[in-house]
PDB file of C-alpha atoms and ligand atoms in Angstrom:
ATOM      1  CA  MET A   1      76.818  67.241 138.407  1.00 76.00           C
ATOM      2  CA  SER A   2      80.403  66.247 139.069  1.00 92.00           C
ATOM      3  CA  ILE A   3      82.826  68.104 141.311  1.00 96.00           C
ATOM      4  CA  THR A   4      84.855  68.991 138.245  1.00 97.00           C
ATOM      5  CA  SER A   5      81.946  70.578 136.389  1.00 97.00           C
ATOM      6  CA  ASN A   6      80.754  72.374 139.533  1.00 97.00           C
ATOM      7  CA  TYR A   7      84.229  73.799 140.023  1.00 98.00           C
ATOM      8  CA  THR A   8      84.428  74.848 136.383  1.00 97.00           C
ATOM      9  CA  ASN A   9      81.025  76.554 136.580  1.00 97.00           C
ATOM     10  CA  VAL A  10      81.794  78.398 139.819  1.00 98.00           C
ATOM     11  CA  SER A  11      85.176  79.596 138.611  1.00 97.00           C
ATOM     12  CA  ALA A  12      83.703  80.703 135.265  1.00 97.00           C
ATOM     13  CA  SER A  13      81.119  82.803 137.148  1.00 97.00           C
ATOM     14  CA  ILE A  14      83.796  84.753 139.024  1.00 97.00           C
ATOM     15  CA  PRO A  15      85.523  87.776 137.468  1.00 98.00           C
ATOM     16  CA  SER A  16      89.284  87.554 137.071  1.00 97.00           C
ATOM     17  CA  HIS A  17      90.046  90.087 139.833  1.00 97.00           C
ATOM     18  CA  VAL A  18      88.325  87.821 142.394  1.00 98.00           C
ATOM     19  CA  THR A  19      90.192  84.881 143.945  1.00 98.00           C
ATOM     20  CA  LEU A  20      88.262  81.667 144.505  1.00 98.00           C
ATOM     21  CA  VAL A  21      89.163  79.874 147.734  1.00 98.00           C
ATOM     22  CA  VAL A  22      87.802  76.337 147.416  1.00 98.00           C
ATOM     23  CA  VAL A  23      86.510  75.394 150.862  1.00 98.00           C
ATOM     24  CA  THR A  24      87.499  71.756 151.342  1.00 97.00           C
ATOM     25  CA  LYS A  25      86.469  71.212 154.973  1.00 97.00           C
ATOM     26  CA  LYS A  26      84.832  67.858 155.737  1.00 96.00           C
ATOM     27  CA  HIS A  27      85.502  66.574 152.215  1.00 96.00           C
ATOM     28  CA  PRO A  28      87.798  63.593 151.633  1.00 96.00           C
ATOM     29  CA  ILE A  29      91.177  63.599 149.877  1.00 97.00           C
ATOM     30  CA  PRO A  30      89.905  62.140 146.552  1.00 97.00           C
ATOM     31  CA  ALA A  31      87.413  65.019 146.245  1.00 97.00           C
ATOM     32  CA  LEU A  32      90.211  67.524 146.896  1.00 98.00           C
ATOM     33  CA  GLN A  33      92.413  65.813 144.322  1.00 98.00           C
ATOM     34  CA  GLU A  34      89.563  66.079 141.828  1.00 98.00           C
ATOM     35  CA  VAL A  35      89.268  69.878 142.144  1.00 98.00           C
ATOM     36  CA  TYR A  36      93.037  70.134 142.067  1.00 98.00           C
ATOM     37  CA  ASP A  37      93.078  68.217 138.779  1.00 98.00           C
ATOM     38  CA  ALA A  38      90.414  70.604 137.466  1.00 97.00           C
ATOM     39  CA  GLY A  39      92.763  73.516 138.193  1.00 98.00           C
ATOM     40  CA  ALA A  40      92.058  74.651 141.771  1.00 98.00           C
ATOM     41  CA  ARG A  41      95.140  75.744 143.691  1.00 98.00           C
ATOM     42  CA  VAL A  42      93.751  77.771 146.621  1.00 98.00           C
ATOM     43  CA  PHE A  43      92.127  75.648 149.328  1.00 98.00           C
ATOM     44  CA  GLY A  44      90.466  76.806 152.549  1.00 98.00           C
ATOM     45  CA  GLU A  45      90.058  74.752 155.720  1.00 98.00           C
ATOM     46  CA  ASN A  46      88.434  75.888 158.944  1.00 97.00           C
ATOM     47  CA  LYS A  47      90.102  73.510 161.421  1.00 98.00           C
ATOM     48  CA  VAL A  48      93.804  73.223 162.136  1.00 98.00           C
ATOM     49  CA  GLN A  49      93.664  69.472 162.782  1.00 98.00           C
ATOM     50  CA  GLU A  50      92.008  68.727 159.459  1.00 98.00           C
ATOM     51  CA  LEU A  51      94.384  71.049 157.641  1.00 98.00           C
ATOM     52  CA  LEU A  52      97.385  69.255 159.168  1.00 98.00           C
ATOM     53  CA  GLU A  53      96.016  65.873 158.113  1.00 98.00           C
ATOM     54  CA  LYS A  54      95.317  66.883 154.521  1.00 98.00           C
ATOM     55  CA  HIS A  55      98.256  69.140 153.743  1.00 97.00           C
ATOM     56  CA  PRO A  56     100.925  66.395 153.457  1.00 97.00           C
ATOM     57  CA  LEU A  57      98.696  64.177 151.287  1.00 98.00           C
ATOM     58  CA  LEU A  58      98.156  66.662 148.475  1.00 98.00           C
ATOM     59  CA  PRO A  59     100.381  68.399 145.908  1.00 98.00           C
ATOM     60  CA  SER A  60     102.803  70.932 147.340  1.00 98.00           C
ATOM     61  CA  ASP A  61     101.786  73.814 145.065  1.00 98.00           C
ATOM     62  CA  ILE A  62      98.413  74.197 146.817  1.00 98.00           C
ATOM     63  CA  GLU A  63      98.008  77.465 148.729  1.00 98.00           C
ATOM     64  CA  TRP A  64      96.324  76.658 152.026  1.00 98.00           C
ATOM     65  CA  HIS A  65      94.178  79.300 153.710  1.00 98.00           C
ATOM     66  CA  LEU A  66      92.885  78.976 157.258  1.00 98.00           C
ATOM     67  CA  ILE A  67      89.354  80.412 157.321  1.00 98.00           C
ATOM     68  CA  GLY A  68      88.074  79.226 160.720  1.00 98.00           C
ATOM     69  CA  HIS A  69      88.729  80.244 164.290  1.00 97.00           C
ATOM     70  CA  LEU A  70      92.351  79.864 165.348  1.00 98.00           C
ATOM     71  CA  GLN A  71      93.542  79.276 168.897  1.00 97.00           C
ATOM     72  CA  SER A  72      96.928  80.759 169.793  1.00 98.00           C
ATOM     73  CA  ASN A  73      98.328  77.383 170.863  1.00 98.00           C
ATOM     74  CA  LYS A  74      97.771  75.958 167.381  1.00 98.00           C
ATOM     75  CA  VAL A  75      99.527  78.646 165.361  1.00 98.00           C
ATOM     76  CA  LYS A  76     102.877  76.866 165.694  1.00 98.00           C
ATOM     77  CA  GLN A  77     101.674  73.875 163.668  1.00 98.00           C
ATOM     78  CA  ILE A  78     100.491  75.800 160.618  1.00 98.00           C
ATOM     79  CA  ALA A  79     103.128  78.558 160.605  1.00 98.00           C
ATOM     80  CA  PRO A  80     105.590  76.646 158.374  1.00 98.00           C
ATOM     81  CA  PHE A  81     103.243  76.497 155.390  1.00 98.00           C
ATOM     82  CA  ILE A  82     100.016  78.493 155.747  1.00 98.00           C
ATOM     83  CA  THR A  83      99.499  80.982 152.877  1.00 98.00           C
ATOM     84  CA  MET A  84      96.878  83.206 154.504  1.00 98.00           C
ATOM     85  CA  ILE A  85      94.965  83.350 157.801  1.00 99.00           C
ATOM     86  CA  HIS A  86      91.486  84.889 157.337  1.00 98.00           C
ATOM     87  CA  SER A  87      90.352  84.628 160.932  1.00 98.00           C
ATOM     88  CA  VAL A  88      92.496  86.967 163.006  1.00 98.00           C
ATOM     89  CA  ASP A  89      90.238  88.243 165.759  1.00 97.00           C
ATOM     90  CA  SER A  90      92.596  89.606 168.402  1.00 97.00           C
ATOM     91  CA  PHE A  91      95.869  91.455 168.748  1.00 98.00           C
ATOM     92  CA  LYS A  92      97.131  88.638 170.959  1.00 98.00           C
ATOM     93  CA  LEU A  93      96.629  86.144 168.143  1.00 98.00           C
ATOM     94  CA  LEU A  94      98.486  88.436 165.777  1.00 98.00           C
ATOM     95  CA  THR A  95     101.492  88.544 168.134  1.00 98.00           C
ATOM     96  CA  GLU A  96     101.551  84.753 168.316  1.00 98.00           C
ATOM     97  CA  ILE A  97     101.349  84.446 164.499  1.00 98.00           C
ATOM     98  CA  ASN A  98     104.225  86.927 164.275  1.00 98.00           C
ATOM     99  CA  LYS A  99     106.313  84.940 166.758  1.00 98.00           C
ATOM    100  CA  GLN A 100     105.818  81.653 164.922  1.00 98.00           C
ATOM    101  CA  ALA A 101     106.329  83.254 161.504  1.00 98.00           C
ATOM    102  CA  LEU A 102     109.662  84.651 162.725  1.00 98.00           C
ATOM    103  CA  LYS A 103     110.749  81.179 163.877  1.00 98.00           C
ATOM    104  CA  ASN A 104     110.008  79.928 160.379  1.00 98.00           C
ATOM    105  CA  ASN A 105     111.709  82.901 158.766  1.00 98.00           C
ATOM    106  CA  ARG A 106     108.457  83.838 157.004  1.00 98.00           C
ATOM    107  CA  VAL A 107     105.999  86.706 156.757  1.00 98.00           C
ATOM    108  CA  ILE A 108     102.434  85.426 157.120  1.00 98.00           C
ATOM    109  CA  PRO A 109      99.608  87.321 155.359  1.00 98.00           C
ATOM    110  CA  CYS A 110      96.616  87.848 157.668  1.00 98.00           C
ATOM    111  CA  LEU A 111      93.076  89.191 157.377  1.00 98.00           C
ATOM    112  CA  LEU A 112      91.172  90.758 160.254  1.00 98.00           C
ATOM    113  CA  GLN A 113      87.876  88.943 160.695  1.00 98.00           C
ATOM    114  CA  ILE A 114      85.099  91.427 161.344  1.00 98.00           C
ATOM    115  CA  HIS A 115      81.723  90.511 162.767  1.00 97.00           C
ATOM    116  CA  ILE A 116      79.154  91.933 160.339  1.00 96.00           C
ATOM    117  CA  ALA A 117      76.246  89.523 160.824  1.00 94.00           C
ATOM    118  CA  GLU A 118      73.244  90.092 163.003  1.00 90.00           C
ATOM    119  CA  GLU A 119      73.705  86.691 164.664  1.00 82.00           C
ATOM    120  CA  ASP A 120      75.606  86.466 167.914  1.00 78.00           C
ATOM    121  CA  SER A 121      79.032  85.027 167.432  1.00 76.00           C
ATOM    122  CA  LYS A 122      81.978  84.618 169.703  1.00 70.00           C
ATOM    123  CA  PHE A 123      84.259  85.338 166.767  1.00 86.00           C
ATOM    124  CA  GLY A 124      85.196  88.443 164.887  1.00 95.00           C
ATOM    125  CA  LEU A 125      86.186  91.971 165.738  1.00 97.00           C
ATOM    126  CA  SER A 126      83.890  94.969 165.770  1.00 97.00           C
ATOM    127  CA  PHE A 127      84.725  97.730 163.315  1.00 97.00           C
ATOM    128  CA  SER A 128      86.131  99.852 166.128  1.00 97.00           C
ATOM    129  CA  GLU A 129      88.328  97.031 167.441  1.00 98.00           C
ATOM    130  CA  ALA A 130      89.692  96.438 163.934  1.00 98.00           C
ATOM    131  CA  LYS A 131      90.349 100.160 163.591  1.00 98.00           C
ATOM    132  CA  MET A 132      92.262 100.145 166.862  1.00 98.00           C
ATOM    133  CA  ILE A 133      94.478  97.273 165.747  1.00 98.00           C
ATOM    134  CA  LEU A 134      95.280  99.013 162.461  1.00 98.00           C
ATOM    135  CA  ALA A 135      96.179 102.211 164.304  1.00 96.00           C
ATOM    136  CA  SER A 136      98.169 100.678 167.151  1.00 96.00           C
ATOM    137  CA  GLU A 137     101.827 101.440 167.723  1.00 95.00           C
ATOM    138  CA  GLU A 138     102.463  97.865 168.852  1.00 97.00           C
ATOM    139  CA  LEU A 139     101.451  96.570 165.439  1.00 97.00           C
ATOM    140  CA  LYS A 140     104.504  98.237 163.937  1.00 96.00           C
ATOM    141  CA  GLU A 141     106.735  95.832 165.884  1.00 97.00           C
ATOM    142  CA  LEU A 142     105.214  92.774 164.229  1.00 98.00           C
ATOM    143  CA  LYS A 143     107.513  92.469 161.250  1.00 98.00           C
ATOM    144  CA  ASN A 144     106.623  88.882 160.368  1.00 98.00           C
ATOM    145  CA  ILE A 145     102.950  89.407 159.663  1.00 98.00           C
ATOM    146  CA  THR A 146     101.244  91.565 157.131  1.00 98.00           C
ATOM    147  CA  ILE A 147      97.625  92.640 157.345  1.00 98.00           C
ATOM    148  CA  LYS A 148      96.380  92.118 153.808  1.00 98.00           C
ATOM    149  CA  GLY A 149      92.704  92.845 154.297  1.00 98.00           C
ATOM    150  CA  VAL A 150      89.490  91.963 156.066  1.00 98.00           C
ATOM    151  CA  MET A 151      87.091  89.013 156.133  1.00 98.00           C
ATOM    152  CA  GLY A 152      83.431  88.819 157.061  1.00 98.00           C
ATOM    153  CA  MET A 153      80.401  86.541 156.956  1.00 97.00           C
ATOM    154  CA  ALA A 154      76.915  87.864 156.348  1.00 96.00           C
ATOM    155  CA  THR A 155      73.837  86.790 158.286  1.00 95.00           C
ATOM    156  CA  ASN A 156      72.377  83.455 157.223  1.00 94.00           C
ATOM    157  CA  THR A 157      69.070  84.820 155.896  1.00 95.00           C
ATOM    158  CA  ASN A 158      67.082  84.957 152.655  1.00 95.00           C
ATOM    159  CA  ASN A 159      66.839  88.721 152.963  1.00 96.00           C
ATOM    160  CA  GLU A 160      69.145  89.873 150.180  1.00 97.00           C
ATOM    161  CA  ASP A 161      68.868  93.527 151.165  1.00 97.00           C
ATOM    162  CA  GLN A 162      70.214  92.723 154.580  1.00 97.00           C
ATOM    163  CA  ILE A 163      73.075  90.623 153.187  1.00 97.00           C
ATOM    164  CA  ALA A 164      73.954  93.368 150.702  1.00 98.00           C
ATOM    165  CA  TYR A 165      73.892  95.963 153.498  1.00 97.00           C
ATOM    166  CA  GLU A 166      76.272  93.878 155.616  1.00 97.00           C
ATOM    167  CA  PHE A 167      78.665  93.405 152.684  1.00 98.00           C
ATOM    168  CA  GLN A 168      78.514  97.132 151.932  1.00 98.00           C
ATOM    169  CA  SER A 169      79.432  97.956 155.524  1.00 98.00           C
ATOM    170  CA  LEU A 170      82.545  95.772 155.270  1.00 98.00           C
ATOM    171  CA  ASP A 171      83.438  97.175 151.862  1.00 98.00           C
ATOM    172  CA  LEU A 172      83.158 100.693 153.262  1.00 98.00           C
ATOM    173  CA  PHE A 173      85.526  99.865 156.134  1.00 98.00           C
ATOM    174  CA  PHE A 174      87.935  98.289 153.647  1.00 98.00           C
ATOM    175  CA  GLU A 175      87.861 101.325 151.356  1.00 98.00           C
ATOM    176  CA  GLN A 176      88.295 103.712 154.284  1.00 98.00           C
ATOM    177  CA  HIS A 177      91.485 101.971 155.397  1.00 97.00           C
ATOM    178  CA  ARG A 178      93.107 101.161 152.083  1.00 96.00           C
ATOM    179  CA  HIS A 179      95.180 104.311 152.090  1.00 95.00           C
ATOM    180  CA  ILE A 180      97.144 103.078 155.101  1.00 95.00           C
ATOM    181  CA  SER A 181     100.498 102.001 153.881  1.00 89.00           C
ATOM    182  CA  THR A 182     102.995 100.842 156.481  1.00 94.00           C
ATOM    183  CA  PRO A 183     105.525  98.018 156.197  1.00 95.00           C
ATOM    184  CA  ASN A 184     102.978  95.523 157.535  1.00 97.00           C
ATOM    185  CA  ILE A 185      99.595  96.937 156.493  1.00 98.00           C
ATOM    186  CA  ASN A 186      98.547  96.812 152.880  1.00 96.00           C
ATOM    187  CA  LEU A 187      94.836  96.170 152.455  1.00 98.00           C
ATOM    188  CA  ASP A 188      94.023  94.642 149.117  1.00 97.00           C
ATOM    189  CA  VAL A 189      91.928  91.604 150.043  1.00 98.00           C
ATOM    190  CA  LEU A 190      88.224  91.814 150.852  1.00 98.00           C
ATOM    191  CA  SER A 191      87.255  88.214 151.713  1.00 98.00           C
ATOM    192  CA  MET A 192      83.478  87.896 151.661  1.00 98.00           C
ATOM    193  CA  GLY A 193      80.963  85.599 149.999  1.00 98.00           C
ATOM    194  CA  MET A 194      80.185  81.881 150.364  1.00 98.00           C
ATOM    195  CA  SER A 195      78.086  79.458 148.281  1.00 97.00           C
ATOM    196  CA  SER A 196      74.776  81.128 149.101  1.00 96.00           C
ATOM    197  CA  ASP A 197      75.853  84.734 148.633  1.00 97.00           C
ATOM    198  CA  TYR A 198      79.070  85.061 146.633  1.00 98.00           C
ATOM    199  CA  PRO A 199      77.512  86.787 143.566  1.00 98.00           C
ATOM    200  CA  LEU A 200      76.091  89.446 145.887  1.00 98.00           C
ATOM    201  CA  ALA A 201      79.449  89.741 147.669  1.00 98.00           C
ATOM    202  CA  ILE A 202      81.231  90.322 144.350  1.00 98.00           C
ATOM    203  CA  GLU A 203      78.675  92.983 143.385  1.00 98.00           C
ATOM    204  CA  ASN A 204      79.530  94.704 146.646  1.00 98.00           C
ATOM    205  CA  GLY A 205      83.293  94.722 146.282  1.00 98.00           C
ATOM    206  CA  SER A 206      84.559  91.278 147.297  1.00 98.00           C
ATOM    207  CA  THR A 207      87.975  90.319 145.944  1.00 98.00           C
ATOM    208  CA  MET A 208      88.051  86.829 147.479  1.00 98.00           C
ATOM    209  CA  VAL A 209      85.192  84.341 147.822  1.00 98.00           C
ATOM    210  CA  ARG A 210      85.184  81.166 149.925  1.00 98.00           C
ATOM    211  CA  VAL A 211      83.039  78.524 148.272  1.00 98.00           C
ATOM    212  CA  GLY A 212      82.478  74.928 149.447  1.00 98.00           C
ATOM    213  CA  SER A 213      79.061  73.355 148.986  1.00 97.00           C
ATOM    214  CA  SER A 214      78.410  74.788 145.501  1.00 97.00           C
ATOM    215  CA  ILE A 215      81.421  72.769 144.387  1.00 98.00           C
ATOM    216  CA  PHE A 216      81.352  69.620 146.538  1.00 97.00           C
ATOM    217  CA  GLY A 217      77.685  69.369 147.468  1.00 91.00           C
ATOM    218  CA  GLN A 218      76.532  69.228 151.070  1.00 85.00           C
ATOM    219  CA  ARG A 219      79.067  68.346 153.739  1.00 74.00           C
ATOM    220  CA  GLN A 220      78.758  65.273 155.957  1.00 67.00           C
ATOM    221  CA  GLN A 221      77.911  66.557 159.415  1.00 60.00           C
TER     222      GLN A 221
HETATM  223  C1  PLP B   1      82.363  76.608 155.487  1.00 59.76           C
HETATM  224  C2  PLP B   1      82.820  77.988 155.273  1.00 59.76           C
HETATM  225  C3  PLP B   1      82.655  78.616 154.032  1.00 59.76           C
HETATM  226  C4  PLP B   1      82.015  77.961 152.829  1.00 59.76           C
HETATM  227  O1  PLP B   1      80.689  77.673 153.028  1.00 59.76           O
HETATM  228  P1  PLP B   1      79.779  77.073 151.833  1.00 59.76           P
HETATM  229  O2  PLP B   1      78.430  77.470 152.210  1.00 59.76           O
HETATM  230  O3  PLP B   1      80.001  75.591 151.871  1.00 59.76           O
HETATM  231  O4  PLP B   1      80.254  77.666 150.565  1.00 59.76           O
HETATM  232  C5  PLP B   1      83.132  79.920 153.890  1.00 59.76           C
HETATM  233  N1  PLP B   1      83.724  80.569 154.921  1.00 59.76           N
HETATM  234  C6  PLP B   1      83.897  80.002 156.111  1.00 59.76           C
HETATM  235  C7  PLP B   1      84.551  80.781 157.193  1.00 59.76           C
HETATM  236  C8  PLP B   1      83.453  78.697 156.339  1.00 59.76           C
HETATM  237  O5  PLP B   1      83.642  78.137 157.545  1.00 59.76           O
END
């Protein structure tokens, strides 16, 4: 199967209310150009360095999403052009994104990354930490970010019940906080689902899936 037909098949399997983020990490420029030519316009990278290398080499109407862990000292480099940051996992990071967005005269859409998997991970907020950020007074001062939703990754397991349960827990949190409407909180993105589990994520409320290997094949390690 070619990249083009894989992309066409994946996008045809996704309902129109769900956004497909094509995860391009570790794939070379010609492969990215191929999905672009097939119609893809939303690309996700997980490393700032790789994003900075690829961004200038590809068409300027691509929307770049950062989906991997972000260190505060690297925000400055992506702030001029990043379309969405999925991996906000601290209030401190949010303040730095706000500062750099202000310098660029932009408002940067952000998602709070919530740790829903059973596996230990250094990254991601707990539900209660995410709740605290959404409720904090200090958040109101950050006029150059907007919290557009939440992101999560399910456990890497074959147990579909467990994966569905984890997605449901994130969907519940999302639904419980959607009524909040402040100048910089407006939750309408539920980013969950990757190659192995995106159909299940969509069944459980996902509005944005992040798919790499189903389109490009396995990544080079
Ligand atoms: C790599 C990655 C994906 C995509 O994974 P695939 O299994 O290749 O679809 C999705 N989300 C994040 C955060 C990733 O790092």
